[in-house]
Short mmCIF file of C-alpha atoms and ligand atoms in Angstrom, two decimals:
data_model
loop_
_atom_site.label_atom_id
_atom_site.label_comp_id
_atom_site.label_asym_id
_atom_site.label_seq_id
_atom_site.Cartn_x
_atom_site.Cartn_y
_atom_site.Cartn_z
CA MET D 251 -18.52 29.30 -51.17
CA LEU D 252 -14.81 31.21 -51.51
CA ASN D 253 -14.74 34.32 -54.12
CA LEU D 254 -11.10 33.80 -54.55
CA ASN D 255 -10.20 37.49 -56.82
CA LEU D 256 -6.96 36.86 -58.19
CA LYS D 257 -4.97 38.84 -55.24
CA ASN D 258 -6.20 36.30 -52.78
CA MET D 259 -5.47 32.61 -55.17
CA LYS D 260 -1.77 34.22 -55.01
CA LYS D 261 -1.35 34.42 -51.52
CA HIS D 262 -3.11 30.95 -51.20
CA LEU D 263 -0.91 29.82 -53.72
CA TYR D 264 1.71 31.17 -51.40
CA ILE D 265 0.21 29.70 -48.63
CA VAL D 266 -0.01 26.29 -50.12
CA VAL D 267 4.00 26.35 -51.30
CA ILE D 268 5.31 27.17 -46.88
CA ILE D 269 3.26 24.83 -45.81
CA ALA D 270 4.32 21.80 -48.96
CA LEU D 271 8.03 23.37 -47.83
CA GLY D 272 7.33 22.88 -44.43
CA LEU D 273 6.33 18.91 -44.34
CA ALA D 274 9.54 18.13 -46.79
CA THR D 275 11.52 20.00 -44.12
CA MET D 276 10.14 16.73 -41.40
CA ALA D 277 9.72 14.65 -43.07
CA ALA D 278 13.66 15.21 -43.65
CA GLN D 279 14.51 16.02 -40.21
CA PRO D 280 11.47 14.80 -38.36
CA LEU D 281 10.22 15.80 -35.18
CA LYS D 282 11.58 16.04 -32.34
CA ASP D 283 11.10 13.87 -29.44
CA ASP D 284 10.72 13.66 -25.93
CA THR D 285 14.54 12.71 -25.35
CA GLU D 286 16.01 14.38 -27.68
CA GLU D 287 14.79 17.49 -26.36
CA LEU D 288 15.83 16.11 -22.89
CA GLU D 289 19.24 14.89 -23.71
CA GLU D 290 19.90 18.16 -25.58
CA VAL D 291 19.32 19.64 -22.11
CA PHE D 292 21.49 17.11 -19.63
CA LYS D 293 24.19 17.04 -22.02
CA GLN D 294 24.47 20.97 -20.54
CA ILE D 295 23.65 20.12 -17.04
CA ASN D 296 26.05 17.90 -17.06
CA GLU D 297 29.46 20.23 -18.63
CA ASP D 298 27.80 23.24 -16.21
CA VAL D 299 28.36 20.86 -13.29
CA LEU D 300 31.49 18.95 -14.54
CA ALA D 301 33.14 22.68 -15.07
CA HIS D 302 31.88 24.68 -12.78
CA SER D 303 29.21 23.02 -9.87
CA LYS D 304 30.09 25.08 -6.42
CA VAL D 305 29.17 22.37 -4.23
CA TYR D 306 32.60 21.57 -2.61
CA GLU D 307 33.88 24.66 -2.65
CA THR D 308 30.59 26.12 -0.45
CA LEU D 309 29.71 23.10 1.74
CA GLY D 310 33.10 23.30 3.47
CA ASP D 311 33.39 26.97 2.88
CA ALA D 312 29.40 26.58 5.35
CA CYS D 313 31.51 23.32 7.44
CA ARG D 314 35.09 25.90 8.48
CA THR D 315 32.69 29.39 8.96
CA ILE D 316 29.21 28.25 10.33
CA GLY D 317 30.25 24.29 11.97
CA HIS D 318 26.75 22.77 13.11
CA ARG D 319 23.94 24.35 12.34
CA LEU D 320 21.47 22.95 15.46
CA THR D 321 18.03 23.72 14.44
CA GLY D 322 17.29 26.50 16.96
CA SER D 323 20.81 27.91 17.48
CA SER D 324 22.85 30.47 16.81
CA ASN D 325 24.62 28.08 13.85
CA GLY D 326 21.35 27.56 13.00
CA LYS D 327 20.79 30.76 12.59
CA LYS D 328 23.88 32.00 10.85
CA ALA D 329 22.96 28.24 7.51
CA GLU D 330 20.08 29.88 7.49
CA GLU D 331 20.63 33.31 6.50
CA TYR D 332 23.71 31.63 4.18
CA THR D 333 21.78 29.33 2.13
CA ASN D 334 19.63 32.33 1.62
CA ALA D 335 21.87 34.59 0.46
CA LEU D 336 23.88 32.06 -1.67
CA LEU D 337 20.55 30.49 -3.06
CA LYS D 338 20.48 35.54 -4.28
CA SER D 339 23.92 34.85 -5.90
CA TYR D 340 23.44 32.16 -7.96
CA GLY D 341 20.33 34.83 -9.41
CA PHE D 342 16.83 34.05 -7.35
CA LYS D 343 14.22 36.80 -6.89
CA ASP D 344 11.96 34.32 -4.77
CA VAL D 345 13.77 33.40 -1.91
CA LYS D 346 11.08 33.31 1.22
CA TYR D 347 11.99 32.41 4.76
CA GLN D 348 9.27 29.96 6.26
CA PRO D 349 9.51 30.47 10.16
CA PHE D 350 8.26 28.46 12.78
CA GLN D 351 8.62 28.19 16.30
CA VAL D 352 8.22 25.19 18.40
CA GLU D 353 9.89 23.01 20.91
CA ALA D 354 13.22 21.45 20.11
CA TRP D 355 15.29 20.25 22.83
CA SER D 356 19.72 21.11 22.91
CA ARG D 357 22.00 19.08 25.44
CA ASP D 358 23.79 21.92 28.17
CA THR D 359 26.06 19.28 30.07
CA VAL D 360 26.53 15.65 30.99
CA THR D 361 28.72 13.52 33.13
CA LEU D 362 29.54 9.80 33.14
CA ALA D 363 31.42 7.97 36.28
CA ILE D 364 32.02 4.07 36.64
CA ALA D 365 32.77 2.98 40.13
CA PRO D 366 33.50 -0.70 41.83
CA ARG D 367 30.35 -0.84 44.93
CA LYS D 368 31.21 1.00 48.10
CA SER D 369 33.97 2.27 46.20
CA ASP D 370 34.71 6.12 45.63
CA ASN D 371 37.38 5.50 43.30
CA PHE D 372 34.50 7.06 40.20
CA ARG D 373 36.90 7.15 36.33
CA ASP D 374 34.77 9.15 34.59
CA VAL D 375 34.27 8.51 30.70
CA GLN D 376 34.31 10.08 28.03
CA VAL D 377 29.59 10.45 26.55
CA VAL D 378 27.46 12.33 25.31
CA SER D 379 23.83 13.33 25.60
CA LEU D 380 21.48 11.37 23.15
CA ALA D 381 18.80 14.15 22.59
CA MET D 382 15.37 14.33 24.36
CA THR D 383 16.48 12.70 27.49
CA PRO D 384 15.16 14.43 30.67
CA VAL D 385 16.24 18.18 31.48
CA ALA D 386 17.69 17.35 34.66
CA SER D 387 18.47 14.22 35.77
CA LYS D 388 20.73 12.38 38.64
CA VAL D 389 21.08 8.52 38.72
CA THR D 390 23.63 6.30 40.92
CA ALA D 391 22.67 3.26 39.67
CA PRO D 392 24.18 -1.04 39.02
CA ILE D 393 24.83 -1.82 34.82
CA VAL D 394 23.61 -4.41 33.67
CA ASP D 395 24.82 -5.45 30.39
CA VAL D 396 21.92 -6.16 27.75
CA GLY D 397 24.51 -6.98 24.79
CA ASN D 398 22.86 -5.80 21.60
CA GLY D 399 19.49 -4.70 23.39
CA LEU D 400 17.26 -6.74 21.15
CA GLU D 401 13.63 -7.75 22.45
CA ALA D 402 15.53 -11.39 23.77
CA ASP D 403 18.69 -9.49 25.63
CA PHE D 404 16.01 -7.60 27.81
CA GLN D 405 14.60 -11.46 28.66
CA ALA D 406 16.87 -13.12 29.55
CA LYS D 407 18.34 -10.00 31.70
CA LYS D 408 14.38 -9.47 32.52
CA ASP D 409 14.36 -10.15 36.72
CA GLN D 410 17.88 -8.10 36.97
CA LEU D 411 17.33 -4.72 34.99
CA GLN D 412 14.73 -2.95 37.75
CA GLY D 413 16.17 0.08 38.65
CA LYS D 414 19.23 -0.44 37.41
CA ILE D 415 20.92 0.72 34.47
CA ALA D 416 21.44 -1.12 31.28
CA LEU D 417 25.01 -0.98 29.04
CA VAL D 418 23.59 -1.65 25.36
CA ASN D 419 25.01 -2.12 22.18
CA ILE D 420 23.59 0.68 19.22
CA GLY D 421 24.40 -2.15 16.38
CA LEU D 422 24.74 -5.29 16.52
CA LEU D 423 28.68 -6.48 18.00
CA ALA D 424 28.49 -9.69 16.96
CA PRO D 425 27.34 -9.78 13.50
CA ILE D 426 23.56 -12.15 14.25
CA LYS D 427 21.47 -13.58 11.45
CA GLY D 428 17.79 -13.07 12.48
CA PRO D 429 16.28 -10.48 14.27
CA ARG D 430 16.90 -7.01 12.35
CA ASN D 431 18.26 -4.70 15.31
CA LEU D 432 16.38 -2.17 17.10
CA HIS D 433 16.41 1.86 17.07
CA ARG D 434 18.32 2.85 19.00
CA SER D 435 14.94 5.00 20.27
CA GLU D 436 13.25 1.49 20.33
CA LYS D 437 15.94 -0.40 22.30
CA THR D 438 15.36 2.55 25.02
CA ALA D 439 11.76 2.36 25.23
CA LEU D 440 12.77 -1.79 25.74
CA ALA D 441 14.73 -0.89 28.78
CA MET D 442 12.35 1.63 30.03
CA GLN D 443 10.11 -0.75 29.76
CA TYR D 444 12.01 -3.29 32.08
CA GLY D 445 12.11 -0.54 34.74
CA ALA D 446 15.83 0.96 33.70
CA ALA D 447 16.68 3.58 35.46
CA GLY D 448 19.20 4.67 32.74
CA VAL D 449 21.14 3.17 29.57
CA ILE D 450 24.30 3.86 28.24
CA PHE D 451 25.05 3.20 25.05
CA VAL D 452 28.71 1.81 23.64
CA ASN D 453 28.82 3.03 19.45
CA THR D 454 29.64 -0.04 17.47
CA VAL D 455 32.36 2.32 15.65
CA LYS D 456 36.10 2.55 16.15
CA GLY D 457 38.31 5.18 17.02
CA ASN D 458 36.22 7.29 20.26
CA VAL D 459 33.35 7.76 17.87
CA LEU D 460 30.35 9.07 20.27
CA LEU D 461 26.86 9.72 18.73
CA THR D 462 24.22 11.59 19.18
CA GLY D 463 20.09 11.45 18.07
CA THR D 464 16.33 10.37 19.49
CA ALA D 465 15.72 8.58 22.32
CA SER D 466 13.09 9.01 21.59
CA VAL D 467 10.36 7.13 19.90
CA THR D 468 7.54 9.33 20.10
CA GLY D 469 9.04 12.12 19.90
CA SER D 470 8.23 13.51 23.29
CA LEU D 471 11.30 13.54 26.09
CA ILE D 472 11.80 10.29 27.75
CA GLU D 473 11.63 10.01 31.56
CA ILE D 474 15.63 8.52 32.29
CA PRO D 475 18.42 9.16 31.05
CA ALA D 476 20.20 7.69 27.64
CA VAL D 477 23.60 8.41 26.65
CA CYS D 478 26.60 7.47 24.12
CA ILE D 479 30.21 5.82 24.58
CA SER D 480 32.38 4.72 21.87
CA LEU D 481 33.60 1.75 21.09
CA GLU D 482 36.36 1.52 23.29
CA SER D 483 35.24 2.99 26.51
CA GLY D 484 32.45 0.62 26.56
CA MET D 485 35.38 -2.46 25.90
CA GLU D 486 36.96 -1.34 29.20
CA ILE D 487 33.79 -1.60 31.11
CA ARG D 488 33.05 -4.45 29.93
CA ALA D 489 36.63 -6.04 30.29
CA TRP D 490 36.10 -4.42 34.54
CA LEU D 491 32.78 -5.62 33.90
CA SER D 492 34.67 -9.22 33.94
CA GLN D 493 36.79 -8.98 36.30
CA GLU D 494 34.30 -6.27 38.85
CA PRO D 495 31.09 -7.27 38.44
CA ASN D 496 29.39 -4.90 40.44
CA LEU D 497 29.78 -1.87 39.49
CA ILE D 498 27.98 1.39 39.58
CA ALA D 499 27.65 3.87 36.85
CA MET D 500 26.70 7.89 38.25
CA ILE D 501 24.61 9.69 34.95
CA ASP D 502 24.33 13.54 35.40
CA MET D 503 22.55 15.31 32.95
CA LYS D 504 21.76 19.14 32.07
CA ASN D 505 19.43 19.86 28.90
CA PHE D 506 17.66 22.36 27.46
CA SER D 507 13.40 21.61 25.51
CA ARG D 508 12.03 25.05 25.09
CA MET D 509 11.01 26.91 22.54
CA ILE D 510 12.31 27.96 19.82
CA LYS D 511 13.22 29.18 16.29
CA ALA D 512 13.91 28.26 12.95
CA ARG D 513 13.33 28.90 9.62
CA ASN D 514 12.98 27.03 6.43
CA VAL D 515 14.91 28.93 3.43
CA VAL D 516 12.85 29.06 0.26
CA ALA D 517 14.20 29.40 -3.33
CA THR D 518 10.74 29.60 -6.46
CA LEU D 519 11.61 29.08 -9.81
CA LYS D 520 8.27 29.61 -11.41
CA GLY D 521 6.18 28.13 -14.25
CA ASP D 522 6.46 28.41 -17.98
CA SER D 523 3.39 27.05 -18.71
CA LYS D 524 0.43 28.18 -17.90
CA LYS D 525 -1.25 25.01 -17.92
CA TYR D 526 1.37 23.05 -15.66
CA ARG D 527 3.11 26.27 -13.18
CA ASP D 528 0.03 25.48 -10.85
CA GLU D 529 2.44 22.15 -9.95
CA LYS D 530 4.57 22.23 -7.90
CA ILE D 531 7.58 20.16 -7.23
CA VAL D 532 8.99 20.06 -4.62
CA ILE D 533 12.75 19.30 -3.56
CA GLY D 534 14.51 19.80 -0.40
CA GLY D 535 16.56 18.02 2.33
CA HIS D 536 17.23 19.25 5.57
CA LEU D 537 19.95 22.25 6.42
CA ASP D 538 19.64 20.55 10.10
CA SER D 539 22.51 19.01 11.65
CA TRP D 540 23.05 17.92 15.43
CA ASP D 541 25.83 19.36 17.10
CA LEU D 542 28.72 17.25 17.70
CA ALA D 543 30.23 17.48 14.92
CA HIS D 544 29.44 19.90 10.97
CA GLY D 545 26.85 17.86 9.89
CA ALA D 546 29.49 17.66 6.30
CA LEU D 547 27.19 14.45 5.60
CA ASP D 548 24.20 14.39 7.65
CA ASN D 549 22.47 16.82 5.55
CA GLY D 550 25.65 18.55 4.36
CA ILE D 551 26.02 16.85 1.22
CA GLY D 552 21.85 16.70 0.90
CA SER D 553 21.39 20.36 1.64
CA PHE D 554 24.56 21.90 -0.57
CA SER D 555 23.34 19.55 -3.11
CA ILE D 556 20.26 21.38 -4.03
CA LEU D 557 21.48 24.58 -3.41
CA ASP D 558 24.43 23.39 -6.00
CA VAL D 559 20.32 22.73 -8.53
CA ALA D 560 18.99 25.71 -7.70
CA ARG D 561 22.33 27.53 -8.89
CA VAL D 562 22.51 24.69 -12.41
CA PHE D 563 18.91 25.78 -13.94
CA LYS D 564 19.68 29.47 -13.27
CA GLN D 565 22.73 29.34 -14.89
CA LEU D 566 21.84 27.18 -17.88
CA ASN D 567 18.43 29.41 -17.24
CA LEU D 568 16.66 26.36 -17.90
CA LYS D 569 13.14 26.87 -18.55
CA THR D 570 10.15 24.26 -16.90
CA LYS D 571 5.99 23.47 -17.32
CA ARG D 572 5.63 23.66 -13.41
CA THR D 573 6.54 25.34 -10.76
CA ILE D 574 9.75 24.14 -8.19
CA GLU D 575 10.71 24.89 -4.74
CA PHE D 576 14.12 24.47 -3.38
CA VAL D 577 14.02 23.69 0.34
CA MET D 578 16.70 23.97 2.72
CA PHE D 579 14.54 22.42 5.99
CA MET D 580 15.13 23.37 9.72
CA GLY D 581 14.24 20.86 12.43
CA GLU D 582 14.53 17.46 10.80
CA GLU D 583 16.82 15.77 13.39
CA GLU D 584 14.55 16.58 16.01
CA GLY D 585 11.40 15.05 14.38
CA LEU D 586 11.02 17.00 10.88
CA LEU D 587 10.38 19.86 12.38
CA GLY D 588 10.75 22.23 9.13
CA SER D 589 8.56 20.09 6.99
CA LYS D 590 5.51 19.18 8.51
CA ALA D 591 5.14 23.69 9.62
CA MET D 592 6.02 23.01 5.57
CA ILE D 593 2.56 21.30 5.51
CA GLU D 594 0.87 23.04 7.76
CA ARG D 595 1.42 26.60 5.62
CA LEU D 596 0.47 24.19 2.36
CA SER D 597 -3.04 23.30 4.50
CA LYS D 598 -4.06 26.24 5.84
CA ALA D 599 -3.33 28.46 2.36
CA ASN D 600 -5.86 25.87 0.51
CA SER D 601 -2.35 25.07 -1.39
CA LEU D 602 -0.91 21.98 -1.19
CA GLU D 603 -2.98 20.98 -3.61
CA GLN D 604 -0.56 21.83 -5.91
CA VAL D 605 1.54 20.21 -4.93
CA VAL D 606 2.03 17.34 -6.76
CA PHE D 607 5.46 15.86 -6.26
CA MET D 608 8.54 15.66 -3.91
CA MET D 609 12.76 15.12 -4.23
CA ASN D 610 14.50 14.88 -0.83
CA LEU D 611 17.91 14.55 -0.62
CA ASP D 612 19.30 13.07 3.00
CA MET D 613 22.21 11.85 2.72
CA ALA D 614 22.34 11.51 -1.50
CA ASN D 615 25.41 10.87 -2.75
CA ASN D 616 27.42 9.29 -5.47
CA ALA D 617 23.90 8.69 -7.04
CA ASN D 618 23.49 6.85 -9.47
CA GLY D 619 20.06 5.98 -9.79
CA PHE D 620 16.45 7.19 -7.68
CA ASN D 621 14.47 5.22 -5.10
CA ALA D 622 10.77 5.66 -6.15
CA SER D 623 9.19 5.29 -2.54
CA GLY D 624 6.97 2.77 -3.43
CA ARG D 625 4.85 4.18 -6.08
CA ASP D 626 5.29 1.89 -8.83
CA GLU D 627 4.17 4.25 -11.36
CA MET D 628 7.23 6.11 -11.52
CA VAL D 629 9.67 2.83 -11.30
CA PRO D 630 8.99 2.91 -15.91
CA PHE D 631 9.55 6.78 -15.30
CA PHE D 632 12.45 7.14 -13.94
CA THR D 633 14.23 4.16 -15.77
CA LYS D 634 13.40 6.04 -19.17
CA VAL D 635 15.17 8.95 -17.91
CA GLY D 636 17.53 7.11 -16.68
CA ASN D 637 18.62 5.82 -20.21
CA VAL D 638 18.91 9.49 -21.59
CA ILE D 639 21.32 10.09 -18.39
CA GLN D 640 23.08 7.08 -18.99
CA LYS D 641 22.89 8.26 -22.76
CA ILE D 642 25.10 11.78 -21.32
CA GLU D 643 26.97 9.30 -19.02
CA PRO D 644 27.37 5.39 -19.41
CA ALA D 645 29.47 4.87 -15.74
CA TYR D 646 25.37 5.86 -14.00
CA LYS D 647 23.88 2.82 -13.19
CA ASN D 648 20.13 3.53 -13.87
CA THR D 649 19.60 1.51 -10.82
CA VAL D 650 15.79 2.18 -9.89
CA ILE D 651 14.21 0.35 -7.18
CA ASN D 652 11.28 0.59 -4.78
CA GLN D 653 11.08 1.46 -1.22
CA ALA D 654 9.44 4.20 1.84
CA GLY D 655 11.16 4.51 3.96
CA LEU D 656 10.32 7.65 6.81
CA HIS D 657 13.02 9.64 9.65
CA SER D 658 13.08 12.20 6.59
CA ASP D 659 11.59 14.95 5.15
CA HIS D 660 9.66 13.86 2.32
CA GLN D 661 7.67 11.70 5.14
CA SER D 662 5.27 14.59 5.87
CA PHE D 663 4.64 14.48 1.97
CA MET D 664 4.24 10.96 1.71
CA LEU D 665 2.45 11.24 4.89
CA GLU D 666 -0.66 13.62 2.80
CA GLY D 667 -0.12 11.24 -0.30
CA ILE D 668 2.06 13.50 -2.45
CA PRO D 669 4.24 11.31 -4.44
CA THR D 670 8.36 11.16 -3.12
CA ALA D 671 11.39 10.28 -4.85
CA SER D 672 15.24 9.75 -3.38
CA PRO D 673 18.27 10.44 -5.56
CA ILE D 674 20.16 6.50 -3.80
CA GLY D 675 23.69 6.31 -3.67
CA SER D 676 26.89 4.97 -1.51
CA ILE D 677 28.62 6.73 1.28
CA ALA D 678 31.91 4.71 2.60
CA PRO D 679 31.54 2.75 5.09
CA ASP D 680 33.94 4.32 6.88
CA ALA D 681 32.30 8.12 6.61
CA LEU D 682 28.91 6.23 7.14
CA GLY D 683 30.12 5.29 10.53
CA CYS D 684 30.43 9.36 11.47
CA TYR D 685 27.09 9.40 10.60
CA HIS D 686 25.31 12.17 13.85
CA ALA D 687 29.10 12.03 15.45
CA ASN D 688 31.41 14.39 16.67
CA CYS D 689 33.56 12.82 12.90
CA ASP D 690 30.99 13.83 11.13
CA LYS D 691 32.72 16.63 8.54
CA PHE D 692 34.19 17.99 5.64
CA ASP D 693 37.50 15.23 5.62
CA LEU D 694 34.86 12.95 4.87
CA VAL D 695 33.67 14.94 1.72
CA LYS D 696 34.23 13.42 -2.27
CA LYS D 697 33.74 16.35 -4.92
CA ASP D 698 33.05 13.75 -7.59
CA GLU D 699 30.93 12.18 -5.42
CA LEU D 700 29.43 15.22 -4.60
CA GLN D 701 28.88 16.72 -7.97
CA ASN D 702 27.18 12.99 -9.89
CA THR D 703 24.76 13.61 -6.67
CA VAL D 704 24.18 17.13 -8.74
CA ARG D 705 24.15 16.47 -12.32
CA TYR D 706 21.85 13.04 -11.72
CA THR D 707 19.51 14.92 -9.50
CA ALA D 708 19.25 18.16 -12.24
CA MET D 709 18.42 15.89 -14.72
CA MET D 710 16.08 14.12 -13.46
CA LEU D 711 14.50 17.25 -11.30
CA TYR D 712 14.56 18.84 -15.56
CA ALA D 713 12.57 15.86 -16.65
CA LEU D 714 9.85 15.40 -14.00
CA ALA D 715 9.78 19.08 -14.10
CA ASN D 716 8.17 19.04 -18.01
CA ALA D 717 6.92 16.26 -17.58
CA PRO D 718 3.52 15.82 -19.85
CA GLU D 719 2.14 14.00 -17.11
CA ILE D 720 3.84 12.51 -13.76
CA PRO D 721 2.70 8.61 -13.95
CA ALA D 722 2.20 8.66 -10.08
CA LYS D 723 -0.37 10.97 -8.57
CA LYS D 724 -1.57 11.56 -5.19
CA LEU D 725 -3.20 9.41 -3.19
CA ASP D 726 -5.97 10.37 -1.56
CA TYR D 727 -6.36 9.59 2.70
CA TYR D 728 -7.80 5.95 2.60
CA SER D 729 -5.48 5.02 -0.49
CA THR D 730 -2.55 6.36 1.62
CA ARG D 731 -3.71 4.38 4.54
CA ASP D 732 -3.68 1.16 2.13
CA PHE D 733 0.22 2.64 0.67
CA PHE D 734 1.27 2.57 4.49
CA ILE D 735 0.43 -0.60 5.26
CA LYS D 736 0.87 -1.72 2.30
CA GLN D 737 4.38 -1.03 2.15
CA ASN D 738 4.08 -2.47 6.37
CA LEU D 739 4.88 0.85 7.32
CA ARG D 740 2.07 1.12 10.01
CA LYS D 741 3.76 -0.72 12.76
CA GLU D 742 6.35 2.18 12.41
CA LEU D 743 3.64 5.58 11.61
CA GLU D 744 2.15 3.92 15.38
CA LEU D 745 5.38 3.95 17.32
CA GLY D 746 6.28 8.15 16.25
CA ARG D 747 2.50 8.31 16.81
CA GLU D 748 1.75 9.34 13.03
CA TRP D 749 -0.38 6.86 12.47
CA ARG D 750 -3.92 8.89 11.87
CA TRP D 751 -6.15 6.03 10.52
CA GLY D 752 -8.18 4.61 13.49
CA GLN D 753 -7.95 0.35 15.16
CA THR D 754 -9.86 -1.00 12.47
CA GLU D 755 -8.27 -1.63 8.96
ZN1 ZN Z 28 19.78 13.47 8.25
#
């Protein structure tokens, strides 16, 4: 039984009054629900990005002062240092390099000359090597036009291809219904299968555009030379072929394949909740680019948007329950080398379990929604948070798609069963033609479109990092296998030698 003296009585009365008053205030002003809290923060993010975003300026500056950002090159090293310093200037004390060492390809020299058979009258054609082509190769052989280079095209020319050089469109020149286009590496694999001694790819984009990228489906060097010429050169050669069917091509290339050193750059924002801070959200995009231009679109826009999202979090002093890692991956173009290195490092340190979500930004431009990357559980989450974004910015479309794809850094995380997502948006078709090409420069970048990616990504990241629960959980080994089968990605993973689950279903 309570023994209450007067003093105690008074004290209790006092407490009762306070509680009653508190309840009365709460009744008048109901507790904020989580969407109201989000709305307040989103408003701040929106205002900050529209007024103080640095994404356009910093990407422009990097393109001008560094140029391309090829992994393992001195430019690549400069880009790593540039972004490390930038993150520190935004107030991140904990910015680390994650070094890795791998064998990587880079170009040296290449020439292509064409002449009628039994003539020395060679004409030089402007050309670039595709990546993963031989260290040294010199081939002289007749040209056989294989058109779009789909399986049926090769099949139709199968008796003529042995020892010849195949002339193949990178895209589908005459739009055809039915079969989808194949990747340049898959067309190269077909050419090899049909005995070709070399491949000349004709670009699909107008304006003397040359394109690079890997010609290997496996990640290892291929055995024949594969090069790319412009659409215009391709048209000239085809016009010439119609008058002179016996044209000879001479490809002479030298490349490097050597051990290179590169570094991912990682800035950490520690979670402020004891319960959640061991859960990590990785937001990453590849900083590296090909070397023909500046990689402004691929992936300047993605990586520099992440840097600006990081800036916003520091600028507004945003607190998150979960820890966020902002990551600049290197080596993506050569085969997701940086993200693979990160997974390996986490796995060795037994801390892979801490990564609960990965957001990848690769050529993400003018975001207007998110791709849940095949994880159904995330669709309602993105839609709900998107509704809150729409309250701040009605122009935000809140498009939510749910399609798993491969061939960017999220793949390394997806293979571990970690849920991933990406902002989706759009790139003007003309600009898209400069993908991997010698015209991927800063003049393709639009300030307002970049800022859209930054503000909506920052908002979604904040929501993810503070959600009481992230709906999609890490899949175990066999559920990950079933996920890829369901997403129709088994064949593609097998082609890339990434299928880990053996041959039986
Ligand atoms: Zn990319």
